[in-house]
Short mmCIF file of C-alpha atoms in Angstrom, two decimals:
data_model
loop_
_atom_site.label_atom_id
_atom_site.label_comp_id
_atom_site.label_asym_id
_atom_site.label_seq_id
_atom_site.Cartn_x
_atom_site.Cartn_y
_atom_site.Cartn_z
CA MET A 241 14.16 -39.48 32.36
CA LYS A 242 17.29 -37.33 32.62
CA GLU A 243 18.68 -35.75 29.45
CA LYS A 244 22.08 -36.94 28.44
CA PHE A 245 23.27 -33.49 27.53
CA PRO A 246 22.63 -30.12 29.11
CA ARG A 247 19.80 -28.54 27.26
CA ASP A 248 18.17 -25.07 27.49
CA LYS A 249 14.60 -24.85 28.65
CA LYS A 250 13.51 -22.91 25.59
CA GLN A 251 13.95 -24.93 22.51
CA HIS A 252 15.07 -23.62 19.13
CA LYS A 253 16.05 -25.35 15.98
CA ILE A 254 19.22 -24.92 14.12
CA ARG A 255 18.45 -23.47 10.66
CA LEU A 256 20.27 -25.12 7.78
CA ARG A 257 22.44 -22.59 5.98
CA ASN A 258 25.50 -22.27 3.79
CA PRO A 259 28.37 -22.24 6.35
CA PHE A 260 30.68 -20.33 4.04
CA LYS A 261 28.37 -17.30 3.91
CA SER A 262 28.84 -16.60 7.53
CA LEU A 263 32.66 -16.31 7.29
CA THR A 264 34.07 -12.79 7.95
CA LYS A 265 36.91 -11.34 5.91
CA PHE A 266 39.34 -12.16 8.74
CA GLU A 267 38.12 -15.79 8.99
CA TRP A 268 38.45 -16.22 5.19
CA ALA A 269 41.99 -14.78 5.42
CA LEU A 270 42.86 -17.11 8.40
CA TRP A 271 41.49 -20.07 6.52
CA ILE A 272 43.26 -19.43 3.32
CA PHE A 273 46.51 -18.78 5.18
CA SER A 274 46.05 -22.06 7.07
CA LEU A 275 45.41 -24.11 3.89
CA ALA A 276 48.31 -22.39 2.08
CA ALA A 277 50.75 -23.03 4.96
CA VAL A 278 49.79 -26.78 5.07
CA ILE A 279 49.92 -27.25 1.27
CA ALA A 280 53.31 -25.34 1.01
CA SER A 281 54.92 -27.40 3.79
CA PHE A 282 53.62 -30.62 2.15
CA PHE A 283 55.16 -29.98 -1.30
CA SER A 284 58.31 -28.32 0.09
CA VAL A 285 59.53 -31.74 1.21
CA LYS A 286 58.23 -33.54 -1.87
CA ASN A 287 55.87 -35.49 0.14
CA THR A 288 53.62 -37.99 -1.57
CA ASP A 289 51.67 -39.14 1.51
CA TYR A 290 48.42 -37.59 0.47
CA ALA A 291 46.52 -38.97 3.41
CA THR A 292 48.69 -36.60 5.59
CA LEU A 293 47.80 -33.67 3.47
CA ALA A 294 44.08 -34.54 3.55
CA THR A 295 44.21 -34.87 7.36
CA SER A 296 45.78 -31.45 7.74
CA LEU A 297 43.43 -29.67 5.38
CA ALA A 298 40.33 -31.20 6.96
CA GLY A 299 41.61 -30.39 10.41
CA VAL A 300 42.36 -26.67 9.83
CA SER A 301 38.97 -26.25 8.03
CA ALA A 302 37.10 -27.84 10.97
CA LEU A 303 38.61 -25.36 13.43
CA ILE A 304 37.42 -22.37 11.43
CA PHE A 305 33.80 -23.48 11.50
CA SER A 306 34.02 -24.79 15.12
CA ALA A 307 35.29 -21.35 16.22
CA LYS A 308 32.00 -19.96 14.84
CA GLY A 309 29.98 -22.43 16.89
CA ASP A 310 28.81 -24.03 13.58
CA VAL A 311 27.99 -27.75 13.65
CA PHE A 312 29.60 -28.04 10.21
CA GLY A 313 32.96 -27.72 11.96
CA LEU A 314 32.22 -30.88 14.02
CA MET A 315 31.29 -32.74 10.84
CA LEU A 316 34.69 -31.87 9.36
CA MET A 317 36.36 -32.83 12.66
CA LEU A 318 34.89 -36.31 12.46
CA CYS A 319 36.41 -36.70 8.98
CA PHE A 320 39.79 -35.30 10.26
CA SER A 321 39.74 -37.74 13.19
CA GLY A 322 39.28 -40.79 10.97
CA VAL A 323 42.18 -39.96 8.60
CA TYR A 324 44.37 -38.72 11.43
CA ALA A 325 44.01 -42.09 13.21
CA PHE A 326 45.15 -43.90 9.99
CA VAL A 327 48.23 -41.52 9.69
CA SER A 328 49.15 -42.05 13.39
CA PHE A 329 48.90 -45.89 12.86
CA SER A 330 51.15 -45.76 9.85
CA PHE A 331 53.97 -44.08 11.97
CA GLY A 332 53.46 -46.21 15.05
CA TYR A 333 51.83 -43.53 17.23
CA TYR A 334 49.34 -46.02 18.51
CA GLY A 335 48.41 -43.75 21.29
CA GLU A 336 47.16 -41.11 18.90
CA MET A 337 45.39 -43.73 16.93
CA ILE A 338 43.60 -45.16 20.01
CA ILE A 339 42.78 -41.62 21.21
CA TYR A 340 41.05 -40.72 18.01
CA LEU A 341 39.29 -44.04 17.38
CA CYS A 342 38.19 -44.68 20.94
CA MET A 343 37.85 -41.13 22.31
CA GLN A 344 37.91 -38.32 19.71
CA ILE A 345 35.41 -39.80 17.29
CA PRO A 346 32.82 -40.94 19.87
CA VAL A 347 33.11 -37.63 21.83
CA CYS A 348 32.95 -35.58 18.69
CA THR A 349 29.75 -37.38 17.77
CA ALA A 350 28.49 -36.69 21.38
CA SER A 351 29.40 -33.00 20.86
CA LEU A 352 27.60 -32.88 17.59
CA ILE A 353 24.43 -34.19 19.19
CA SER A 354 24.86 -31.73 22.12
CA TRP A 355 25.45 -28.75 19.75
CA LEU A 356 22.38 -29.73 17.62
CA LYS A 357 20.23 -29.93 20.75
CA ASN A 358 21.35 -26.60 22.03
CA PRO A 359 21.17 -23.95 19.30
CA SER A 360 21.13 -20.17 20.13
CA LYS A 361 17.87 -18.25 19.79
CA LYS A 362 19.02 -17.13 16.34
CA GLY A 363 19.41 -20.73 15.30
CA GLY A 364 22.64 -20.24 13.35
CA GLU A 365 25.02 -21.02 15.98
CA VAL A 366 25.39 -23.23 19.16
CA LYS A 367 24.25 -21.87 22.60
CA VAL A 368 27.23 -21.45 24.80
CA GLY A 369 27.03 -23.63 27.89
CA LYS A 370 28.13 -23.22 31.54
CA LEU A 371 30.87 -24.89 33.39
CA THR A 372 29.54 -25.73 36.85
CA PRO A 373 31.66 -26.84 39.88
CA GLU A 374 30.03 -30.25 39.60
CA TYR A 375 31.26 -30.58 36.01
CA VAL A 376 34.71 -29.51 37.01
CA ALA A 377 34.84 -32.20 39.76
CA VAL A 378 33.75 -34.88 37.34
CA LEU A 379 36.27 -33.67 34.78
CA CYS A 380 39.18 -33.80 37.19
CA VAL A 381 38.36 -37.36 38.33
CA CYS A 382 37.69 -38.64 34.78
CA ALA A 383 40.83 -37.02 33.30
CA ALA A 384 43.05 -38.50 35.92
CA ALA A 385 41.54 -41.93 35.41
CA VAL A 386 41.61 -41.86 31.61
CA THR A 387 45.23 -40.50 31.50
CA THR A 388 46.47 -43.18 33.98
CA ALA A 389 44.69 -46.00 32.25
CA PHE A 390 45.98 -44.88 28.83
CA TYR A 391 49.53 -44.80 30.05
CA PHE A 392 49.55 -48.51 30.72
CA ILE A 393 47.67 -49.24 27.53
CA LEU A 394 50.13 -47.23 25.45
CA ARG A 395 53.09 -48.78 27.17
CA ALA A 396 51.71 -52.25 26.33
CA PHE A 397 51.67 -51.17 22.62
CA ASN A 398 55.27 -49.98 22.88
CA THR A 399 54.08 -46.54 21.77
CA GLU A 400 56.70 -44.09 20.46
CA ASN A 401 57.43 -41.18 22.93
CA LEU A 402 55.23 -42.69 25.61
CA ILE A 403 55.21 -39.76 28.03
CA VAL A 404 54.33 -37.16 25.42
CA SER A 405 51.60 -39.43 23.97
CA THR A 406 50.16 -39.93 27.46
CA ILE A 407 50.05 -36.14 28.03
CA SER A 408 48.37 -35.87 24.69
CA VAL A 409 45.60 -38.23 25.94
CA GLY A 410 45.00 -36.13 29.07
CA THR A 411 44.86 -32.77 27.20
CA SER A 412 42.66 -34.28 24.48
CA PHE A 413 40.23 -35.71 27.03
CA VAL A 414 39.93 -32.37 28.91
CA ALA A 415 39.32 -30.48 25.66
CA LEU A 416 36.79 -32.99 24.32
CA PHE A 417 34.86 -33.03 27.69
CA LEU A 418 34.64 -29.29 27.60
CA MET A 419 33.55 -29.31 23.99
CA VAL A 420 30.57 -31.46 24.77
CA LEU A 421 29.55 -28.89 27.46
CA ARG A 422 29.92 -26.08 24.85
CA VAL A 423 32.10 -23.79 26.93
CA PRO A 424 34.91 -21.52 25.59
CA ALA A 425 37.48 -23.31 27.79
CA TYR A 426 37.46 -26.21 25.38
CA ALA A 427 39.43 -24.17 22.78
CA ALA A 428 41.89 -23.16 25.43
CA ALA A 429 42.45 -26.85 26.35
CA PHE A 430 42.99 -27.66 22.65
CA THR A 431 45.74 -24.95 22.43
CA ILE A 432 47.65 -26.90 25.10
CA ASN A 433 46.99 -30.14 23.26
CA ASP A 434 48.29 -28.48 20.06
CA ILE A 435 51.59 -27.66 21.74
CA VAL A 436 51.97 -31.31 22.89
CA LEU A 437 51.21 -32.53 19.41
CA ILE A 438 53.72 -30.12 17.78
CA ALA A 439 56.38 -31.66 20.06
CA LEU A 440 55.19 -35.19 19.27
CA TRP A 441 55.36 -34.77 15.50
CA SER A 442 58.63 -32.91 15.74
CA PHE A 443 60.10 -36.10 17.12
CA ALA A 444 58.65 -37.86 14.07
CA CYS A 445 60.34 -35.33 11.73
CA ALA A 446 63.66 -36.33 13.20
CA ARG A 447 63.11 -39.68 11.48
CA SER A 448 61.27 -38.61 8.37
CA LEU A 449 60.80 -35.11 6.91
CA ASN A 450 57.58 -36.36 5.40
CA TYR A 451 55.96 -35.49 8.75
CA ILE A 452 56.80 -31.76 8.59
CA PRO A 453 53.20 -31.04 7.32
CA MET A 454 51.92 -32.47 10.60
CA VAL A 455 54.08 -30.09 12.61
CA VAL A 456 52.89 -27.19 10.44
CA CYS A 457 49.30 -28.47 10.70
CA PHE A 458 49.24 -28.35 14.52
CA SER A 459 51.13 -25.08 14.52
CA VAL A 460 48.22 -23.71 12.37
CA PHE A 461 45.87 -25.50 14.77
CA LEU A 462 47.40 -23.58 17.59
CA ILE A 463 46.67 -20.23 15.88
CA ASN A 464 43.09 -21.28 14.98
CA ASP A 465 42.31 -22.58 18.49
CA ILE A 466 43.52 -19.25 20.02
CA TYR A 467 41.14 -17.57 17.61
CA GLY A 468 38.48 -20.08 18.66
CA PHE A 469 38.84 -19.30 22.24
CA ILE A 470 38.57 -15.56 21.59
CA SER A 471 35.57 -16.11 19.38
CA TRP A 472 33.75 -18.38 21.97
CA THR A 473 34.44 -15.91 24.70
CA LYS A 474 33.01 -13.10 22.71
CA ARG A 475 30.00 -15.22 21.77
CA LYS A 476 29.36 -16.06 25.41
CA LYS A 477 29.35 -12.34 26.40
CA ARG A 478 27.05 -11.52 23.51
CA GLN A 479 24.58 -14.32 24.31
CA THR A 480 24.61 -13.43 27.93
CA ALA A 481 23.81 -9.77 27.08
CA GLU A 482 21.02 -10.85 24.72
CA GLU A 483 19.50 -13.16 27.42
CA THR A 484 19.65 -10.35 29.98
CA ALA A 485 17.91 -7.93 27.56
CA SER A 486 15.26 -10.47 26.65
CA SER A 487 14.62 -11.26 30.36
CA HIS A 488 14.10 -7.52 31.08
CA PHE A 489 11.84 -7.16 28.12
CA ASP A 490 9.72 -10.16 29.31
CA GLN A 491 9.47 -8.72 32.85
CA ALA A 492 8.35 -5.34 31.42
CA ASN A 493 5.54 -6.92 29.51
#
């Protein structure tokens, strides 16, 4: 029976640990800055939509831990996705609501399973995966199909800012697909999606300043996803070096 997710031959278990203890000083600073920026923007416009605030805070927190390859980040992302779908529905961004309910939440769940099944040898972080040509081909075909299908679905729902919402679907799908595979490129794809969402919620701000926190939220997301890409790239190099050293050691013995 074939495995649903790519799994390493040597199995290791993720050790349960306090996720906050692994944060570096820089990560603490980035997280505090992110939370402060979201909270400040929320109260600056005298917003009372606390669901929007909760969404933003959960989202920026999820990215900090996801950047570390910690499954706790995916758990927070699932919470973020549920609340964000509600906020999108309240404004009429049905595209965003459908994306998160029908795509983001299920794929985040799949990513959580994939990450849990593929821990690093140290057990405290996920094992970085590989993006093969076969996966790239499947991604291109699926992304094109999903984006095209969602265009007509969103148009049927009279979705606000249809073209931008459709682009958001495509970039989200690519990022989520890569996240399941555990490759650094997923964070790069999310940075593109962040730019799209900044534009999308900027349009919403033209009608209501209550949505300024969402623009700030995805601006902070952009910063965090850039850091996530850098962090995952460094992790990949480190794990590759460790595997090479371990292989040489095994051959010597």
